Each structure stands twice: as C-alpha cells, then as structure tokens.
Short mmCIF file of C-alpha atoms in Angstrom, two decimals:
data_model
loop_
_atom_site.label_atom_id
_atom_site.label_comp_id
_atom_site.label_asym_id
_atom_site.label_seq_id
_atom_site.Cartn_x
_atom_site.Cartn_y
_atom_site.Cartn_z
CA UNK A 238 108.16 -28.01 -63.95
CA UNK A 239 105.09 -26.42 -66.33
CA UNK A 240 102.66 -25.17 -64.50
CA UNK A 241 99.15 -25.54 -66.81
CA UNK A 242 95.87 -24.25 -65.96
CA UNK A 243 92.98 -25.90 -67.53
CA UNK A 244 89.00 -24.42 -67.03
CA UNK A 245 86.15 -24.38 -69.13
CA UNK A 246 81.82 -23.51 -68.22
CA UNK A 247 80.35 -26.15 -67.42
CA UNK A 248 79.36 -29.04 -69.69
CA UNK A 249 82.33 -27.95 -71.93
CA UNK A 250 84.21 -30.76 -72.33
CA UNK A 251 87.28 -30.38 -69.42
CA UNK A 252 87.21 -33.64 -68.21
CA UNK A 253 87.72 -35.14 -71.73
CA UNK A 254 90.65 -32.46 -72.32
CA UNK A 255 91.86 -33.68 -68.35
CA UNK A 256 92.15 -37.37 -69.26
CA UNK A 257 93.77 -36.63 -72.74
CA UNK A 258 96.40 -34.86 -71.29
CA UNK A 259 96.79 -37.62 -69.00
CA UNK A 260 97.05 -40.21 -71.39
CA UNK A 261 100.11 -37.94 -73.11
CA UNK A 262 101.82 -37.94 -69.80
CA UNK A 263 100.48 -35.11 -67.85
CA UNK A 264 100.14 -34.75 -64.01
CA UNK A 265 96.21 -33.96 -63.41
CA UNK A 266 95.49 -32.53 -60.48
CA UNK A 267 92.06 -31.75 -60.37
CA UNK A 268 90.05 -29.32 -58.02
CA UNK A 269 87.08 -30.73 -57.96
CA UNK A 270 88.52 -34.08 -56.64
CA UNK A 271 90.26 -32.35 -54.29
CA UNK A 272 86.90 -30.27 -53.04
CA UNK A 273 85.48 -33.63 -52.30
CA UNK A 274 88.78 -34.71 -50.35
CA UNK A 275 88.78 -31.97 -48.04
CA UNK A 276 85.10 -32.47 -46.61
CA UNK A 277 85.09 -35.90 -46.73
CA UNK A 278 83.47 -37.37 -43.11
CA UNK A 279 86.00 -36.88 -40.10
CA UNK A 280 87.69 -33.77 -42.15
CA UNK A 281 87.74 -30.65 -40.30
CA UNK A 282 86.77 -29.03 -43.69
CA UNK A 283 82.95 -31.06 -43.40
CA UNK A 284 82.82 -29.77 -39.33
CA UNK A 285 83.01 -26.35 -41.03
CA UNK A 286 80.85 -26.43 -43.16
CA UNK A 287 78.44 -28.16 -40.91
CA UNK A 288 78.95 -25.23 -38.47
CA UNK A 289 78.38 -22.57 -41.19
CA UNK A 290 75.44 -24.00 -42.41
CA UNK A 291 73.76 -26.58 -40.58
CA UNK A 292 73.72 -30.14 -40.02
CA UNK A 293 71.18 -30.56 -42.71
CA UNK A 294 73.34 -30.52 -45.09
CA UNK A 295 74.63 -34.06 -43.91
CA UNK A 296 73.37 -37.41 -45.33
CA UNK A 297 71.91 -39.84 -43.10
CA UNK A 298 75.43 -41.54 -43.14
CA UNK A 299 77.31 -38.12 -42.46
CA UNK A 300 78.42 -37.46 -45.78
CA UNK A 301 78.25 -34.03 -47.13
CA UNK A 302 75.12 -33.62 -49.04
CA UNK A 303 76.14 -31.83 -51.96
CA UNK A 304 72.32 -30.83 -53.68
CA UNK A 305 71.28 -29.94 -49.95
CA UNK A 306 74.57 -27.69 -49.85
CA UNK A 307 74.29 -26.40 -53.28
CA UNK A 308 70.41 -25.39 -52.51
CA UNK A 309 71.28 -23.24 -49.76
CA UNK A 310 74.50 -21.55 -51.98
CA UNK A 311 72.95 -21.48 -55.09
CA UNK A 312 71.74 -17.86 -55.58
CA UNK A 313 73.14 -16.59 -51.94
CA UNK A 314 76.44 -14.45 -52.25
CA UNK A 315 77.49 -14.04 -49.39
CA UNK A 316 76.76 -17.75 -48.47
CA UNK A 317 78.79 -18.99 -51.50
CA UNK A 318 81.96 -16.55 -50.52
CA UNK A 319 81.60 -18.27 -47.01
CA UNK A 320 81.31 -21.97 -48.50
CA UNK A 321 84.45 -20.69 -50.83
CA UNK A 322 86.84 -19.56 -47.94
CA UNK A 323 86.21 -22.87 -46.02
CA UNK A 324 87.05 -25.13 -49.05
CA UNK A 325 89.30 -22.63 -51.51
CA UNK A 326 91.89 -22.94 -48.81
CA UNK A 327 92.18 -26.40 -48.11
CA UNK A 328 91.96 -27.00 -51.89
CA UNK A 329 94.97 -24.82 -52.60
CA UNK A 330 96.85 -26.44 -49.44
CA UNK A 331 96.42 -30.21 -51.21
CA UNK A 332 97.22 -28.51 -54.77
CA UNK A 333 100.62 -27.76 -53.41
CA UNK A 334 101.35 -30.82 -51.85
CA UNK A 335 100.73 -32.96 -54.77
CA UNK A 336 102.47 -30.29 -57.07
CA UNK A 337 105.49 -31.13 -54.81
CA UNK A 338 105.66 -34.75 -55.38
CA UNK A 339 105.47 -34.27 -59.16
CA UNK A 340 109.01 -34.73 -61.13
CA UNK A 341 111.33 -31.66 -61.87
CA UNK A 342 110.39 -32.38 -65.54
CA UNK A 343 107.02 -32.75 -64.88
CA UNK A 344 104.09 -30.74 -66.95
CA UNK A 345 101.52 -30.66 -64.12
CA UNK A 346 98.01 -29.42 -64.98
CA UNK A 347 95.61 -27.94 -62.42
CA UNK A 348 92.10 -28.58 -63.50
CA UNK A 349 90.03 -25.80 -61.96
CA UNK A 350 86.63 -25.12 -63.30
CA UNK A 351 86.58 -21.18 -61.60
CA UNK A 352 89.95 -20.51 -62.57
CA UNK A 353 89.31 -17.45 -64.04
CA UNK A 354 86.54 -16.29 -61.65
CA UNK A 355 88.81 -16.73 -58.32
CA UNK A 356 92.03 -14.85 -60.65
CA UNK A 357 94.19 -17.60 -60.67
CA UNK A 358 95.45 -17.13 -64.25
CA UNK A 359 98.28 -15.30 -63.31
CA UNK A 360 99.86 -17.86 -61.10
CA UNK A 361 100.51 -20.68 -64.22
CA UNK A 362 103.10 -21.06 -67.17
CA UNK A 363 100.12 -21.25 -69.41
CA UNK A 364 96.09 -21.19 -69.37
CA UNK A 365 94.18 -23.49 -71.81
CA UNK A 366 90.32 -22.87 -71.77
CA UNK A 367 87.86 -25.78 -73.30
CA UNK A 368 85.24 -23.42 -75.31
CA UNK A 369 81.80 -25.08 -76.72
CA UNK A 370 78.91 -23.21 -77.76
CA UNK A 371 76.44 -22.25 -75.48
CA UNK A 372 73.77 -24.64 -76.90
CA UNK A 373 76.06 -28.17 -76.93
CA UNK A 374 77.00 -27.05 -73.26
CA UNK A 375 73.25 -26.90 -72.46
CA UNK A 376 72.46 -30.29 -74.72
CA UNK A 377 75.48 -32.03 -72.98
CA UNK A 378 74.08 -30.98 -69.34
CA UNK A 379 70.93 -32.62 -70.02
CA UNK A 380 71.44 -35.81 -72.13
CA UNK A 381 74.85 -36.50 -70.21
CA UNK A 382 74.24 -35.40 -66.70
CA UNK A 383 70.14 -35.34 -66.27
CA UNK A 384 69.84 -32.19 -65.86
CA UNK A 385 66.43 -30.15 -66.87
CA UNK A 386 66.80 -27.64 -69.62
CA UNK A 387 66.04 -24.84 -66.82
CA UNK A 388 68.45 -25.70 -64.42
CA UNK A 389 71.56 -26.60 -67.32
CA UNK A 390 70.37 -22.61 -68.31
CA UNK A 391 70.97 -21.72 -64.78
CA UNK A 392 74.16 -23.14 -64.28
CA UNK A 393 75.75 -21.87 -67.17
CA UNK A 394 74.30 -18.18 -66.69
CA UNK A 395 75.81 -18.06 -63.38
CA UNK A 396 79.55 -19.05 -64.09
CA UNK A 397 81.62 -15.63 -65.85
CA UNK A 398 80.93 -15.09 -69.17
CA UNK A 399 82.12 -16.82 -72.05
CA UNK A 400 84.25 -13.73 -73.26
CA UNK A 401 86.14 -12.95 -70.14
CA UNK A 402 87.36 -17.00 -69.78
CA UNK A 403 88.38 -16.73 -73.32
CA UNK A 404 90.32 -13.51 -72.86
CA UNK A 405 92.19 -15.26 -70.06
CA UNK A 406 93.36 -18.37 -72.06
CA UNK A 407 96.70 -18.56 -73.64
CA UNK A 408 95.03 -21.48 -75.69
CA UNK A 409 91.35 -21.81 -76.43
CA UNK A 410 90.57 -24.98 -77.47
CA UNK A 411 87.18 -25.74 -79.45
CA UNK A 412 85.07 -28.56 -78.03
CA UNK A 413 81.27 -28.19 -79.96
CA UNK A 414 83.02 -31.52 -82.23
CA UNK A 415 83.17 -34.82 -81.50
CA UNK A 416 85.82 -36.38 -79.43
CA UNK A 417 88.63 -37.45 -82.26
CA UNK A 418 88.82 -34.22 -83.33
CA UNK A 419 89.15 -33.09 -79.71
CA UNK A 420 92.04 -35.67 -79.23
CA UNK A 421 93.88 -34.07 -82.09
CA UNK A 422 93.66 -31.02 -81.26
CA UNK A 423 95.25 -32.16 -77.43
CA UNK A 424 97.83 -34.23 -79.28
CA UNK A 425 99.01 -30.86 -81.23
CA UNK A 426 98.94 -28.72 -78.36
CA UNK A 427 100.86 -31.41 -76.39
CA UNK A 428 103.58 -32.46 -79.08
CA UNK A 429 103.95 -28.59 -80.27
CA UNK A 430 103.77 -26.32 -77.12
CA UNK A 431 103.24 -27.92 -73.77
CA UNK A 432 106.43 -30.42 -74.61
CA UNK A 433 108.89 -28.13 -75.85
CA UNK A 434 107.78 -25.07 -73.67
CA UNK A 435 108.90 -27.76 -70.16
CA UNK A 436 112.29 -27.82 -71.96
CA UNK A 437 112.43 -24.73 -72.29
CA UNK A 438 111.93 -23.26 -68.97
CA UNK A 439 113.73 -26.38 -67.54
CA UNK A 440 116.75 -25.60 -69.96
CA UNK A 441 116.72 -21.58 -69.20
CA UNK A 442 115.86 -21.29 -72.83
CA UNK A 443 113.99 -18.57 -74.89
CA UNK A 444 112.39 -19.29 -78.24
CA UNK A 445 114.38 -17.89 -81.41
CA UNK A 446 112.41 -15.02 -83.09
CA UNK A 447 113.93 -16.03 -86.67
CA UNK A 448 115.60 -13.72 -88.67
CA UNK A 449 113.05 -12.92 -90.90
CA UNK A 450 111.05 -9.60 -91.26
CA UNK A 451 107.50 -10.39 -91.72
CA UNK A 452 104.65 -7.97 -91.44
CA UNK A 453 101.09 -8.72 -90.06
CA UNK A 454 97.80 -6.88 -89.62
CA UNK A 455 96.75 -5.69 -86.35
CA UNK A 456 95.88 -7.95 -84.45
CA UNK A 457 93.28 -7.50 -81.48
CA UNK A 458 94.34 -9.99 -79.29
CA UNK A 459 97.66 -8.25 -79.10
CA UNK A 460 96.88 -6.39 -76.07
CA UNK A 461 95.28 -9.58 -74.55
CA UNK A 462 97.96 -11.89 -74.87
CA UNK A 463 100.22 -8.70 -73.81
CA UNK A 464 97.97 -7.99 -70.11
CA UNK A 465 98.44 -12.23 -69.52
CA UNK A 466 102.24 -12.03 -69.83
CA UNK A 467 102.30 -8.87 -68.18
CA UNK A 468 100.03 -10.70 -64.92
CA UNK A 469 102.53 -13.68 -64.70
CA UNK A 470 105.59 -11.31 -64.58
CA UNK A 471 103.95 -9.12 -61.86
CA UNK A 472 102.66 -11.65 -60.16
CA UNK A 473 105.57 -13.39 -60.02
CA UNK A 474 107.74 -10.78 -59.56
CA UNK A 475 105.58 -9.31 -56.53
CA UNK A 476 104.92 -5.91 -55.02
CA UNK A 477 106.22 -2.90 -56.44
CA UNK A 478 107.19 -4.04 -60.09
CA UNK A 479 105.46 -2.85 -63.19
CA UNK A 480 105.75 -3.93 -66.57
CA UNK A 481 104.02 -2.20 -69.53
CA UNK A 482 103.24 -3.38 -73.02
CA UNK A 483 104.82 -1.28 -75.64
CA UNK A 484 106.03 -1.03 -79.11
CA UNK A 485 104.36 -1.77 -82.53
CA UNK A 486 101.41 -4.46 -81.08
CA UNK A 487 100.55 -1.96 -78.26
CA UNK A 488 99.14 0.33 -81.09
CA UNK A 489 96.00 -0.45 -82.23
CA UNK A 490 95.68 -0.40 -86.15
CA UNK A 491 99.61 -0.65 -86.30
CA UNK A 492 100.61 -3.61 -88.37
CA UNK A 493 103.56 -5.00 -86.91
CA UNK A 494 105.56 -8.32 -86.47
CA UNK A 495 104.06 -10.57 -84.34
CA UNK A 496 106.35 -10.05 -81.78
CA UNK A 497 105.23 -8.85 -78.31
CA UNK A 498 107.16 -5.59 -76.89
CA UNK A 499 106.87 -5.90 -73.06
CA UNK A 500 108.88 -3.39 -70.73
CA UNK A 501 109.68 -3.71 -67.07
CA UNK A 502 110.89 -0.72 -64.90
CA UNK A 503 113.90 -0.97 -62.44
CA UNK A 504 115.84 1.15 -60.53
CA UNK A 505 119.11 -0.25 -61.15
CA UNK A 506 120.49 -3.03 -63.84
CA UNK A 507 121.55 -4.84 -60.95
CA UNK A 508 118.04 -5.04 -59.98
CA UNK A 509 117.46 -6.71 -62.95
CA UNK A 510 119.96 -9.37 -62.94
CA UNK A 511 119.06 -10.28 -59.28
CA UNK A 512 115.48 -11.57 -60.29
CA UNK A 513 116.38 -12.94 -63.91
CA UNK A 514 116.54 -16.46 -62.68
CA UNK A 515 113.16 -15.96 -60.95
CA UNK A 516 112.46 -14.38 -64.60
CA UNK A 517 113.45 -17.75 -66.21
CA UNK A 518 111.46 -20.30 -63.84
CA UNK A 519 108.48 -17.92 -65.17
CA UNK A 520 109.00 -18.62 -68.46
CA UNK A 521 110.68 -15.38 -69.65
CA UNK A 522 114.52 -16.57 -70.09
CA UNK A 523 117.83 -13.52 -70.65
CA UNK A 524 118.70 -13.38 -73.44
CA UNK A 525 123.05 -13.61 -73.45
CA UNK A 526 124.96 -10.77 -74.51
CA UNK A 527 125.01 -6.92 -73.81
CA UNK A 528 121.74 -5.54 -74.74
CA UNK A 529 121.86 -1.06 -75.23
CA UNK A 530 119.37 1.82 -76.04
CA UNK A 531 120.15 4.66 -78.48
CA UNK A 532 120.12 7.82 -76.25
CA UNK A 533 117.92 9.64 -78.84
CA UNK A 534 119.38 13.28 -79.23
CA UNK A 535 122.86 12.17 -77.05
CA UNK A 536 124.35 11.22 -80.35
CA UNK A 537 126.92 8.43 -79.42
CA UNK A 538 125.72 7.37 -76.69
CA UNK A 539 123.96 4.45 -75.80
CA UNK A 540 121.79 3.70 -72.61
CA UNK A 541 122.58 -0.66 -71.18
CA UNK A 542 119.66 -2.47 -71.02
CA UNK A 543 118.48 -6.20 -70.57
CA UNK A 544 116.72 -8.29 -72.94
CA UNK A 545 114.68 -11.40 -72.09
CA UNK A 546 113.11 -13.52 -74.15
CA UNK A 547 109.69 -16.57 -73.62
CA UNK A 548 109.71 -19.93 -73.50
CA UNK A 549 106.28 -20.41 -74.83
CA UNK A 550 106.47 -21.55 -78.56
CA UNK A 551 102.99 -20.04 -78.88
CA UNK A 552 104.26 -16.53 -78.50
CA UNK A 553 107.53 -14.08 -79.93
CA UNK A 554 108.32 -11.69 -76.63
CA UNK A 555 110.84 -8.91 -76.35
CA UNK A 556 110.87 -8.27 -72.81
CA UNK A 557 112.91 -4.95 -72.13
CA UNK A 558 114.15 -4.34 -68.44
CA UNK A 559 115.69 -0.73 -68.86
CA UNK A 560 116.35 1.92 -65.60
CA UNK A 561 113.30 4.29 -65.20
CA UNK A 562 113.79 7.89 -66.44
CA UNK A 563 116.17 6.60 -68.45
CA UNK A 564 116.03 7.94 -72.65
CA UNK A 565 115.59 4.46 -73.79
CA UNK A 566 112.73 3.81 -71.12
CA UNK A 567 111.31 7.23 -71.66
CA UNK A 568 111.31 6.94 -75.60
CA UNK A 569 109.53 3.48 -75.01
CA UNK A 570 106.49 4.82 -73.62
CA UNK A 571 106.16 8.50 -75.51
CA UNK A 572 106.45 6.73 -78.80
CA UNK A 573 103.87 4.61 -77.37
CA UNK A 574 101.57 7.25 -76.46
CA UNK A 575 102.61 9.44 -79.28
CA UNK A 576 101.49 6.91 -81.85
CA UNK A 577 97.99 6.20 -80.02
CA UNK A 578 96.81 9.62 -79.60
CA UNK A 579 98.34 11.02 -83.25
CA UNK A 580 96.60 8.68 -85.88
CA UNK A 581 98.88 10.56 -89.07
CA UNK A 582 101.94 9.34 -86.77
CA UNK A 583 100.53 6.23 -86.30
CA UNK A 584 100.24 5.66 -89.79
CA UNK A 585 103.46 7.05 -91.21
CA UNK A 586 104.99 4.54 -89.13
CA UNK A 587 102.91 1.96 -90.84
CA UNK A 588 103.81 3.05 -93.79
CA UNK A 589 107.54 3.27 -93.62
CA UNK A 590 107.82 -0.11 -91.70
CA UNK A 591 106.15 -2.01 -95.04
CA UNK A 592 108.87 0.08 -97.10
CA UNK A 593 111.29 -1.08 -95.21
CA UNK A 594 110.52 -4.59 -94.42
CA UNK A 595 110.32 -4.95 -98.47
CA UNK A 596 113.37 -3.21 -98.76
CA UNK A 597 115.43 -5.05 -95.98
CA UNK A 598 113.92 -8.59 -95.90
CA UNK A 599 116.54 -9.31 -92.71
CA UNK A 600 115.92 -8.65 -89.08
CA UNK A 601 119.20 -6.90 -88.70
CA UNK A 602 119.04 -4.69 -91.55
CA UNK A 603 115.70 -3.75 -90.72
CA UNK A 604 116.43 -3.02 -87.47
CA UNK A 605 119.56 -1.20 -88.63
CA UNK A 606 117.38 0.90 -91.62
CA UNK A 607 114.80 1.90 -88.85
CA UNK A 608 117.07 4.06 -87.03
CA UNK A 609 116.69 7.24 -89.15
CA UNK A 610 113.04 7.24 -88.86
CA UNK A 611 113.11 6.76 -85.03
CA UNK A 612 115.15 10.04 -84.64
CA UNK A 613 112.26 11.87 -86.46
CA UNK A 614 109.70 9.83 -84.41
CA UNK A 615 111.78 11.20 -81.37
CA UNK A 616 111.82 14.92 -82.38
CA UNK A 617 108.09 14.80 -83.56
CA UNK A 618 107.17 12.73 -80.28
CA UNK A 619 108.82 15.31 -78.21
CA UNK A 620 107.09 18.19 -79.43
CA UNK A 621 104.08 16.43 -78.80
CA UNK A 622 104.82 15.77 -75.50
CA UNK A 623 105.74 19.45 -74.89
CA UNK A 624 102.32 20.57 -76.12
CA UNK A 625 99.89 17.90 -74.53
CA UNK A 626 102.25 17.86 -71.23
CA UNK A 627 102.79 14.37 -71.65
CA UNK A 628 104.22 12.58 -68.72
CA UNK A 629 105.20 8.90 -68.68
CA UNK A 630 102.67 6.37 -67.01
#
C-alpha cells in the first residue's frame, strides 16, 4: 500500500485536504483522533497522564480536560516532551493497527499535524504539506475556532516554521483560496500522482524517464527533493547504509535534466540485489537489465552496477547502487566535488551539455556523445584531487 503523510500549522486547512482525500477513496487515519482515543476515561494512557500531572487535569466527569492540560504544557518543555512520550506511543501503536486492516491496494494517509517536528517524514511513500499564509491561518483561528487574535499568534509561533514543513513536503499544496479551488487541486494530485504512484509500487514499477534530452535551469529545490529521497532510502534501508546525491542537480548553478542522480554504497552487488525488493516496497523499483560503469583510464573495461528507478510520477530518479572504491563510485563523487569547488569546471560542463543536447536531441546519443568530455572531466578531476588531497565522503 501508499503510505501518505499529510501536516500543515495550524488553521491551514488539513482537515479539508483529510476529508477530500477521503471522498476520492483514501484511508484517513488521523492522529489527532487517535490522541483522543488513547486517553479516553478507563485508558491506561488518561491514568498516565493523571499521574504525571495531576488529577486536575480531569473534568468533573473524569474526562481529560484538554485546556487544563494544555495550560500546564503550553510553554513548559520538558512537560510537553513528558505529555509526548505518554501519548506519541500509544498513537503510533493504534496507527499500525489500523494501517494493517487497510487493503493491499490501499493509499492510506496519516494525518499528523507535528509530522515534521517529531521527524516522521522519512517513514512515508510521500509527504503532502497544506501551506496558507500566515495571516488566513490567524483569520481562520479566530472567526472559525474562537480563538483571540493573541492566542491564534501564539499557537502558530510555537509550531516549526513555515520553511522547514515546506522543505519536508514532496507536495505543497496552497490553501489561502477558497475551498473549490482546494478540491481541484486534491482531485489533480489524486488522479495524477497518488493513483498511479499505488500501482506503481504495488506493480514493482519505475516511472519511464522518456527519451528526450531536455535541459533546465538550476533548480534549488534539487538538493531538497534529493535529502527526502535520500531519508526514505536510509531509513528504510537501516543502519549502516548511505546514499549520496550526485550528478548534474547536486551542483548548484548546473543546469541539468530534471532527473535526480542518487548513489548508494555497497560492499558487494550481491548486497544490492538482496535488499532491492525492500528497495521496491519503498518506492525505488530495479530497473531490468545489466547496468555498467566506464572504468575511466582502464580503457575497455567496464565496472557492473545496479540501476533503480521511482515510482513517484512527481519525480525522474537514477538511483545508482555501485561497490565502494570502485572507479565508477569514485568518479561519482570527485566529479561531484570537482564541479562544486571549481566554478570554470562547473561551467564548461554547462556549456558543453547545451551543445550537446542541441546537437543530439536523443537520450542515447547524448549519453553516447558525453563520453569524450567525461574522460577530460576525469583527467582534470584527478589532478584536482591530487592537489587539494581530495578524498571521497
């Protein structure tokens, strides 16, 4: 199944982008339900809390009094981290109990408003963040919910900034409109990502680059999109694997095609193929066939590799499992570095990929037409190296 993460500050619009997604066909589980659920009276959640903080913070009927609660977390770090390990638990517990009963086929969507603050970003398919301006969250929070200017202010200040949610989301979807222009934004995302990106990972099956060449500016969310992928392969992968982002969009200024040049180390190929079904349940399929590196300066030889490929429709990855030490692995990150630190490097590669890319229209020729310049980018790159005492990191 899809595994979707949806947050958004407060007064954003979640619970509208929640029930939209439900109407489509979406499993909602929602965190804030569940937070209720685990304290209600006769839990062993609510004798927690009441031993943490206090039987005042119990209604005259023994319910959980949530402003008497929030009063005595509100502000207090240390007492919020202790009202977060009592609940965050039982929350997760619930989450994967309900994530269980959900169809094979299912695209199940986990509606946590501190997704981003408690690092959970890592552990979905996909992250959508509802975004609204500052001063329609604030407006919503006190026509729609009563609150006093001061304390919708307050809430908002104290949940992460509005930059760091964005940089986690895979989609960011604008809310400061009204609500049919919300809907059709949901309906696109739904019919044109969420839908076919199920199939995919259900089916094992990576999304077709095209065989185009097509050139874009830099782009600056490059190395954004580039660290999420990278946290949901390492994450998923667990201890002891690391994947870097390399290639054309890991150079700032570079224009490139949008296509994402990941790299994960191994020790052996046969490393790789024993976690490239766990690969494929993460969204990052193989790609068939026999996949090599040119062994820059071993003329003839070439260096096996293997090739996977995403799921997502909303990205183009190359994810490159090659042996570390190996030249192809090597070449990866000193061309890399080379092209970071040496801007005149940086941008005769610029210009000879829009010569080329004119020249050879195809995504085989250019490949093919590339080659030439690579060996120079090898022989310059290693001199480099040489002087600066480059090592690979």
């Amino acid at each position: 199944m899809l595994m979707v993460g949806l947050t958004g500050g407060i007064g954003a619009g979640k619970s509208a982008v929640a029930s939209r997604l439900a109407e489509r066909g979406a499993v909602i589980v929602d965190a804030d339900v569940l937070a209720r659920e685990v304290v209600r009276p006769g839990t062993d959640g609510l004798a927690e809390i009441v031993a943490a903080f206090g039987s005042g913070v119990l209604t005259p009927e023994g319910d959980l009094d949530r402003p008497a609660l929030g009063a005595k977390v509100f502000g207090d770090e240390a007492a919020r981290r202790r009202l977060e390990q009592i609940i965050h638990p039982r929350v997760r517990a619930r989450t994967a109990a309900l994530t269980h009963q959900a169809p094979s086929d299912a695209i199940v969507v986990n509606d946590v408003p501190l997704l981003v603050e408690t690092g959970l970003s890592a552990t979905y398919h996909l992250v959508i963040v509802v975004d609204a301006d500052r001063e329609v969250r604030a407006r919503r929070l006190t026509q729609m919910r009563g609150m006093s200017a001061a304390d919708a202010a307050a809430r908002i200040g104290a949940q992460i900034d509005d930059e760091s949610r964005r940089a986690a989301g895979d989609v960011v979807l604008a809310n400061d409109g009204d609500l049919d222009q919300l809907h059709a934004r949901i309906d696109e995302l739904w019919r044109d990502r969420l839908v076919p990106f199920e199939r995919n990972v259900r089916l094992g099956r990576a999304v077709a680059k095209g065989p185009e060449t097509r050139m874009t500016a830099a782009d600056p969310d490059w190395p954004c999109a580039a660290a999420r992928l990278i946290a949901r392969i390492e994450h998923g992968l667990g201890p002891g694997v690391t994947a870097h982002h390399i290639g054309s969009t890991s150079v700032p200024g570079l224009p490139a095609k949008d296509i994402i040049d990941l790299m994960l180390s191994v020790r052996t190929l046969a490393e790789a193929d024993a976690f490239a079904d766990r690969l494929g349940e993460l969204g990052f399929p193989r790609w068939p066939g026999e996949w090599t590196d040119n062994a820059r300066g071993l003329p003839g030889h070439r260096w096996p590799k293997r090739l996977h490929g995403c799921a997502d429709p909303g990205y183009r990855v190359n994810l490159h499992i090659r042996v570390a030490g190996s030249p192809g692995w090597r070449f990866a990150l000193l061309m890399r570095d080379h092209l970071r630190a040496v801007p005149e490097a940086r941008d005769a590669y610029a210009a000879a990929k829009a010569d080329l890319a004119v020249r050879f229209p195809d995504r085989a020729g250019y490949r093919a037409a590339k080659e030439p310049w690579f060996d120079e980018e090898a022989r310059a790159a290693d001199d480099w190296a040489l002087s600066t005492g480059w090592q690979p990191a």
